[in-house]
Coordinates of C-alpha atoms and ligand atoms in Angstrom, one line a residue:
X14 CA -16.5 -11.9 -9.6
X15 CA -16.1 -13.9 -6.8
X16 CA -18.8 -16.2 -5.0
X17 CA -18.1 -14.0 -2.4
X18 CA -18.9 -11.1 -3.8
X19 CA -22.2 -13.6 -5.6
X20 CA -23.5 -13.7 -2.0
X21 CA -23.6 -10.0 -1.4
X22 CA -27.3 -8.5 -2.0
X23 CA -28.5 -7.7 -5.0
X24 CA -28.7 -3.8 -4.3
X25 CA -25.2 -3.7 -2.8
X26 CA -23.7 -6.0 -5.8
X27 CA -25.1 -3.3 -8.1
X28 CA -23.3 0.0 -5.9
X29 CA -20.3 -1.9 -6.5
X30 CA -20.5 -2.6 -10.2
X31 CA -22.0 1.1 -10.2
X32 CA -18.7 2.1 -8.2
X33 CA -16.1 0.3 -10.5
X34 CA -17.5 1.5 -13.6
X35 CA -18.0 5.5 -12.2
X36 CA -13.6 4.5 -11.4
X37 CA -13.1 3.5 -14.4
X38 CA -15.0 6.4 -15.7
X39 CA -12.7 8.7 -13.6
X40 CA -16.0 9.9 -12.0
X41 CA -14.4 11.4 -8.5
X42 CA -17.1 12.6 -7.0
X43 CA -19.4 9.9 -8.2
X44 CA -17.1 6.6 -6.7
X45 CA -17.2 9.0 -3.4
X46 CA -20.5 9.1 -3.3
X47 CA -20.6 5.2 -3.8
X48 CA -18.1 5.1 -1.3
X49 CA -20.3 6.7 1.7
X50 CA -23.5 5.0 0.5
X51 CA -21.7 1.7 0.9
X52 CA -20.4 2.7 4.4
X53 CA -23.8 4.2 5.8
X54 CA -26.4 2.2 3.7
X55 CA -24.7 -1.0 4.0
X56 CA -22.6 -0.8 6.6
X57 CA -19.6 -2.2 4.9
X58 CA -15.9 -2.2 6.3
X59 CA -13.1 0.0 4.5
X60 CA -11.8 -3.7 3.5
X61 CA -15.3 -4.8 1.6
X62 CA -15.4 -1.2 0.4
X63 CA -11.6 -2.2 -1.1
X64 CA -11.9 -5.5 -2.0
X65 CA -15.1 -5.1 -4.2
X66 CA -15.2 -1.5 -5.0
X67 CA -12.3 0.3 -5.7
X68 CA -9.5 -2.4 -6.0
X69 CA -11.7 -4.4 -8.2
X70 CA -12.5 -1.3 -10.1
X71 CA -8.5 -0.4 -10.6
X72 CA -8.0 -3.9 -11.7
X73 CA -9.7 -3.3 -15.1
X74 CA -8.4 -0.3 -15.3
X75 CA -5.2 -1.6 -15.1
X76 CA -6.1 -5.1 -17.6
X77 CA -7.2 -2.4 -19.8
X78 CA -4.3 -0.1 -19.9
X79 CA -1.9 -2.8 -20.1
X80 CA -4.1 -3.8 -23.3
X81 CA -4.1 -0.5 -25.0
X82 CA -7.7 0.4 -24.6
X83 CA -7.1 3.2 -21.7
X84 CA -4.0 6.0 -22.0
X85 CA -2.0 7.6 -19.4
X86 CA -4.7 10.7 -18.8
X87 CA -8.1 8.3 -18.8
X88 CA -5.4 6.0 -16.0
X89 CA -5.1 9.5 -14.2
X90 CA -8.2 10.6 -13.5
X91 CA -9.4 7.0 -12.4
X92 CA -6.5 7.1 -9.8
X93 CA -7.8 10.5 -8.6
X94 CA -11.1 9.3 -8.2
X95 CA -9.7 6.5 -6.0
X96 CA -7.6 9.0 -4.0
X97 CA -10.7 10.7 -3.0
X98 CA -12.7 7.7 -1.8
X99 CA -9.4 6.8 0.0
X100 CA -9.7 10.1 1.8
X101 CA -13.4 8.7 3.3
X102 CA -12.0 5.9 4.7
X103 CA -8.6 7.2 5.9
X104 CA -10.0 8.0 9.0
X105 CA -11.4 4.3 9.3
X106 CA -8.1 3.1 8.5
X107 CA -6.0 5.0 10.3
X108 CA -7.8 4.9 13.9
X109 CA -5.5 3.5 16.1
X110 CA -7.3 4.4 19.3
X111 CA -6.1 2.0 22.3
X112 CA -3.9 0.3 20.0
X113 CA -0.6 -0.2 21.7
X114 CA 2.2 1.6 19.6
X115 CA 3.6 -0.7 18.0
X116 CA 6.9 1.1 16.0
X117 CA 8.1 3.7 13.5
X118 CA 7.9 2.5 10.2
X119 CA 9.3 4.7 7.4
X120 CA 7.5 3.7 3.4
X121 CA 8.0 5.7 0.1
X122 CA 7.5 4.4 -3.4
X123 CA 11.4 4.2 -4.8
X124 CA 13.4 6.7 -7.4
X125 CA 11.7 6.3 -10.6
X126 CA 8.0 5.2 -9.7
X127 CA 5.4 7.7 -9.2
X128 CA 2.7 5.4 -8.0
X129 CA 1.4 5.5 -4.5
X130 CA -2.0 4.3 -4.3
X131 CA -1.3 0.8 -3.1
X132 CA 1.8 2.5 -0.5
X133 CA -0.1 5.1 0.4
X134 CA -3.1 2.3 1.3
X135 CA -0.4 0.1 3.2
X136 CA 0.7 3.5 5.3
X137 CA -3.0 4.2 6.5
X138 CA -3.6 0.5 7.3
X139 CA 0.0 0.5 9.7
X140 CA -1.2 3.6 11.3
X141 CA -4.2 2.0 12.0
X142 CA -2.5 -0.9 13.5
X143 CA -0.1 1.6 15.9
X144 CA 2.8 1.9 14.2
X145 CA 3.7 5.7 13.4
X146 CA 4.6 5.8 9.8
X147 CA 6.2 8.2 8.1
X148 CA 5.7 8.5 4.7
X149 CA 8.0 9.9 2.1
X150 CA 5.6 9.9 -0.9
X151 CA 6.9 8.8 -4.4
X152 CA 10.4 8.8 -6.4
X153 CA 12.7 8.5 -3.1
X154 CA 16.0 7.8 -3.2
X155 CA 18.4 5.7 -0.9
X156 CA 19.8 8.8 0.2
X157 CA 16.2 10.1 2.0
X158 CA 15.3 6.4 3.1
X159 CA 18.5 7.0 4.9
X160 CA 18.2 10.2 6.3
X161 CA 14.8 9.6 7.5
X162 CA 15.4 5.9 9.0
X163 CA 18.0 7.9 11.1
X164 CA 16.2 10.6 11.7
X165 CA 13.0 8.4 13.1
X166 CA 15.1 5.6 14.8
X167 CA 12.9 4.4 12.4
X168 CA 12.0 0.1 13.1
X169 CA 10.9 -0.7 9.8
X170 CA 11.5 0.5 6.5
X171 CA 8.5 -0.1 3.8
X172 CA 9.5 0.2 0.0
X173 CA 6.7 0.2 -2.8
X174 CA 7.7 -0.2 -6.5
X175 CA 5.3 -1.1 -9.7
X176 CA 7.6 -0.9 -12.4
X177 CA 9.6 -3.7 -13.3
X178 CA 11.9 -1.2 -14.3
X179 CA 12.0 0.6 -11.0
X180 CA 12.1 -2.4 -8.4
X181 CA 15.2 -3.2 -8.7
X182 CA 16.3 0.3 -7.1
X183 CA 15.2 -1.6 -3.9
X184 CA 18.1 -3.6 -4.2
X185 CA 20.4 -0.4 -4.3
X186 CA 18.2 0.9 -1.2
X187 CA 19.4 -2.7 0.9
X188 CA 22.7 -2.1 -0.1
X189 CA 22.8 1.3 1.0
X190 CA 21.6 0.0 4.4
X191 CA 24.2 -2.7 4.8
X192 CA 26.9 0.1 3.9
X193 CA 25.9 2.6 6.6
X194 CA 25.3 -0.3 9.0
X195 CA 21.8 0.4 9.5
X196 CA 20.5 -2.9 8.1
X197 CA 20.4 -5.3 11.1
X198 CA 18.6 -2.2 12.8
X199 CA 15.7 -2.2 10.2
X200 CA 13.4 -4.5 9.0
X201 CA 12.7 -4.5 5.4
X202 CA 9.2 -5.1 4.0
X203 CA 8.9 -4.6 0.1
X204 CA 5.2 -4.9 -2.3
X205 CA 4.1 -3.7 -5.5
X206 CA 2.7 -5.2 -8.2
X207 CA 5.4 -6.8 -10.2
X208 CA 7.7 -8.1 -7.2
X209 CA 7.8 -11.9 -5.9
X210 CA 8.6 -13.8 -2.8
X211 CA 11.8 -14.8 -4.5
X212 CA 12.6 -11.2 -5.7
X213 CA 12.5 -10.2 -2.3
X214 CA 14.5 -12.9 -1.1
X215 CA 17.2 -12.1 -3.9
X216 CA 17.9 -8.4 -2.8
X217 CA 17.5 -9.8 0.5
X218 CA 14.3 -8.0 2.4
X219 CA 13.1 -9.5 5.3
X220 CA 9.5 -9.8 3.7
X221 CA 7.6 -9.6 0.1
X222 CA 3.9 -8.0 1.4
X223 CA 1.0 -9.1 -1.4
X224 CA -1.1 -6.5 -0.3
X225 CA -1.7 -4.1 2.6
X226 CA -3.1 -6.6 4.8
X227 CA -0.2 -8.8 4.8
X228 CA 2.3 -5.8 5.1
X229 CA 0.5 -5.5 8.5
X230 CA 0.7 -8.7 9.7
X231 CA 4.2 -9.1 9.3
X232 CA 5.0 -5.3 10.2
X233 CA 3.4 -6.9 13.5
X234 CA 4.9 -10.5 13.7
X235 CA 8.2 -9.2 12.7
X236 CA 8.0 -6.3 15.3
X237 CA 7.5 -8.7 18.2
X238 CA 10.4 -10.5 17.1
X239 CA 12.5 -7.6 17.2
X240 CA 10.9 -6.7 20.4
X241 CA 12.3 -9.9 21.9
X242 CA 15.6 -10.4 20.8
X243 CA 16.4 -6.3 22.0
X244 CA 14.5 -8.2 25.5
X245 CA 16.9 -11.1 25.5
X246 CA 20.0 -8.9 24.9
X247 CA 18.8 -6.1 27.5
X248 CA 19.1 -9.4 29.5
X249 CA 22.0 -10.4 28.8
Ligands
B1M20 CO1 1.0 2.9 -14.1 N1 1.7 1.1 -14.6 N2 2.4 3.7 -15.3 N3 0.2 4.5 -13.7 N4 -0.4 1.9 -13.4 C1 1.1 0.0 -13.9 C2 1.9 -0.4 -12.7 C3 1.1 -1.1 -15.1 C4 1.2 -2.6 -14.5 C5 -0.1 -1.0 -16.0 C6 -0.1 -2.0 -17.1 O1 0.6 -2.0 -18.0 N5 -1.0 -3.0 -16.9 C7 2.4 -0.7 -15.9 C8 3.7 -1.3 -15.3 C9 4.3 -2.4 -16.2 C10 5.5 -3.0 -15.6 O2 6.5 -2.3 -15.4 N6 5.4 -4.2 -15.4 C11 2.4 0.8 -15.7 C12 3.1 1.7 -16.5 C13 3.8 1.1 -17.7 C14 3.1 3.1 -16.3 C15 3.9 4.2 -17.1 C16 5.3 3.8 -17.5 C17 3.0 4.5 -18.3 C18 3.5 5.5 -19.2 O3 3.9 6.6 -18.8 N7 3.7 5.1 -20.4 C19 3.9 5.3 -16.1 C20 5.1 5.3 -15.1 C21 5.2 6.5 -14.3 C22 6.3 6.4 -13.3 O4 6.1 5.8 -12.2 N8 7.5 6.8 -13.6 C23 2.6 5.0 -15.3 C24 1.8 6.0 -14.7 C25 0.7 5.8 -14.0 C26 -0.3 6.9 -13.5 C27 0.4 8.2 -13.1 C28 -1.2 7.2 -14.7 C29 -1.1 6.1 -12.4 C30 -0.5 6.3 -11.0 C31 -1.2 7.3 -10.2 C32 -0.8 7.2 -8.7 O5 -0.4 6.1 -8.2 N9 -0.9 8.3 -8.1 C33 -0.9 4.7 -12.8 C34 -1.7 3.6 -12.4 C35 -2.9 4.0 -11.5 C36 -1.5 2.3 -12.7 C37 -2.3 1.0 -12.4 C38 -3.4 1.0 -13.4 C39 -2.9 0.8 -11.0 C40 -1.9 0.9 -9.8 C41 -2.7 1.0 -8.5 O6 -2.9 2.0 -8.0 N10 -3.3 -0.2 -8.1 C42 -1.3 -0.1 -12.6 C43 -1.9 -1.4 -13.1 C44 -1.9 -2.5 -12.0 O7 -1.2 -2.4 -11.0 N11 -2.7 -3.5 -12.2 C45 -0.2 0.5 -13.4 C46 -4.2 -0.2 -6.9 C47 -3.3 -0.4 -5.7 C48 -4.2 -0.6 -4.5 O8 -2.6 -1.7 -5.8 O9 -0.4 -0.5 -6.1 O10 -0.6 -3.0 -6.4 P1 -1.0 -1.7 -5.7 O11 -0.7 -1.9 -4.2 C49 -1.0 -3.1 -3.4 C50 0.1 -4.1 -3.4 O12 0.9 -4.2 -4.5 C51 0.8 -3.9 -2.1 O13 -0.2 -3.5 -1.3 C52 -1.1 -2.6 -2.0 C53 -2.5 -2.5 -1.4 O14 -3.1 -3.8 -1.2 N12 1.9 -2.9 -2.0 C54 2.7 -2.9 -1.0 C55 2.2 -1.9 -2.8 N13 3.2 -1.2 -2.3 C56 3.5 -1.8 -1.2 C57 4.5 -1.4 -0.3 C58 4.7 -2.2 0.8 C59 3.9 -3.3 1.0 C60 2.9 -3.7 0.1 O15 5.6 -1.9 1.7 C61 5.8 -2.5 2.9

């Protein structure tokens, strides 16, 4: 791994190996069990707890599904295992206490795509910035992006796709915006897997996120510029 991870401790090094392969494994209550040693033994942030553990962990998984080696149920069970360890730190991640509200963000994983790990991850980490998210799960469709932007005065609308053969439907989602003349209201943050700065560019979103950390950066730095300009023009 990384020299980062090289210069953890020996003992925590091993929980982590221990955690990845007990994913991999699809051992639930086993990687849960890793997850709370690692926060109460070690004292190690929901991000550390990510980065080495679980992340890492769904990496091979994912290197080895793409290769053959793991099948659709094995890829299952390892995501449920990662669920439940996300469900220990959700309340880390979604504490927002005296965080200034920052907006309403609506996120969903598009038509087509059933995964919501990585979104779902993204929604807890904007909640626990202040933003109020509401989160349409998985498979949603232009229409209910819609419905709930309106329905929210929603300021932000998150998309997640990690099929290549899903992401374009984000395209269809923008265009559905620009049609009902919601789309200078919103701002448009995309991520998943297979997408690229230039994607997003191409079916013009306001931002391509990497990975939950970035989506919360610029959730925030485009938030403030929104924040202005309605300043300016309540000026004006
Ligand atoms: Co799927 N799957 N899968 N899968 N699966 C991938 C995506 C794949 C890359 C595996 C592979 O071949 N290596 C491959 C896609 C190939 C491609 O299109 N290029 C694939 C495939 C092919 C499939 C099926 C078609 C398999 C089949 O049925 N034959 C099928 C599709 C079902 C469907 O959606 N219609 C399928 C099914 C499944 C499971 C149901 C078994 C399960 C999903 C369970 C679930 O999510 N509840 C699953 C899983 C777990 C994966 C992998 C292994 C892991 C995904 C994951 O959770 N990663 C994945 C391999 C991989 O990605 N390496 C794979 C961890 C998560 C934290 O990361 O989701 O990338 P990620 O999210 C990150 C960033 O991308 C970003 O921030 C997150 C956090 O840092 N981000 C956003 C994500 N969404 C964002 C939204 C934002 C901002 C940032 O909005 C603002």
């Amino acid at each position: 791994m990384s020299d980062e991870f090289d210069a953890l401790p020996a003992e925590l090094q091993e929980l982590y190996l221990n955690m990845q392969d007990d994913l991999y494994d699809g051992l639930k209550d086993e990687v849960v069990e890793g997850t709370v040693r690692a926060l109460e033994e070690f004292g190690q942030t929901p991000a550390q707890i990510l980065q080495y553990g679980l992340v890492a962990g769904m990496d091979i998984v994912g290197a080895d599904f793409r290769d053959g080696i793991l099948f659709v149920p094995e890829v299952l069970m390892a995501a449920k295992a990662m669920k439940a360890a996300m469900e220990v730190l959700r309340p880390l991640l979604t504490d927002y206490k005296g965080v200034e509200k920052q907006g309403t963000v609506v996120i969903g994983t598009v038509k087509g795509d059933i995964h919501d790990i990585g979104k779902n991850l993204v929604a807890m980490m904007l909640e626990g910035a202040g933003f109020e998210v509401i989160n349409l799960g998985i498979n949603v469709d232009a229409d209910a992006f819609i419905q709930a932007i309106r329905e929210h005065d929603a300021d932000i609308l998150g998309m997640s796709a990690l099929l290549t053969t899903t992401m374009p439907y984000m395209r269809t989602v923008i265009n559905r915006l620009i049609e009902e003349g919601l789309r200078d209201q919103v701002i448009v943050l995309v991520g998943g897997a297979p997408l690229t700065e230039a994607f997003a560019e191409d079916i013009g979103a306001d931002r391509y996120c990497r990975d939950a950390a970035v989506a919360v950066e610029a959730a925030k730095a485009l938030m403030q510029i929104k924040k202005e300009a309605r300043r300016v023009k309540s000026m004006a």
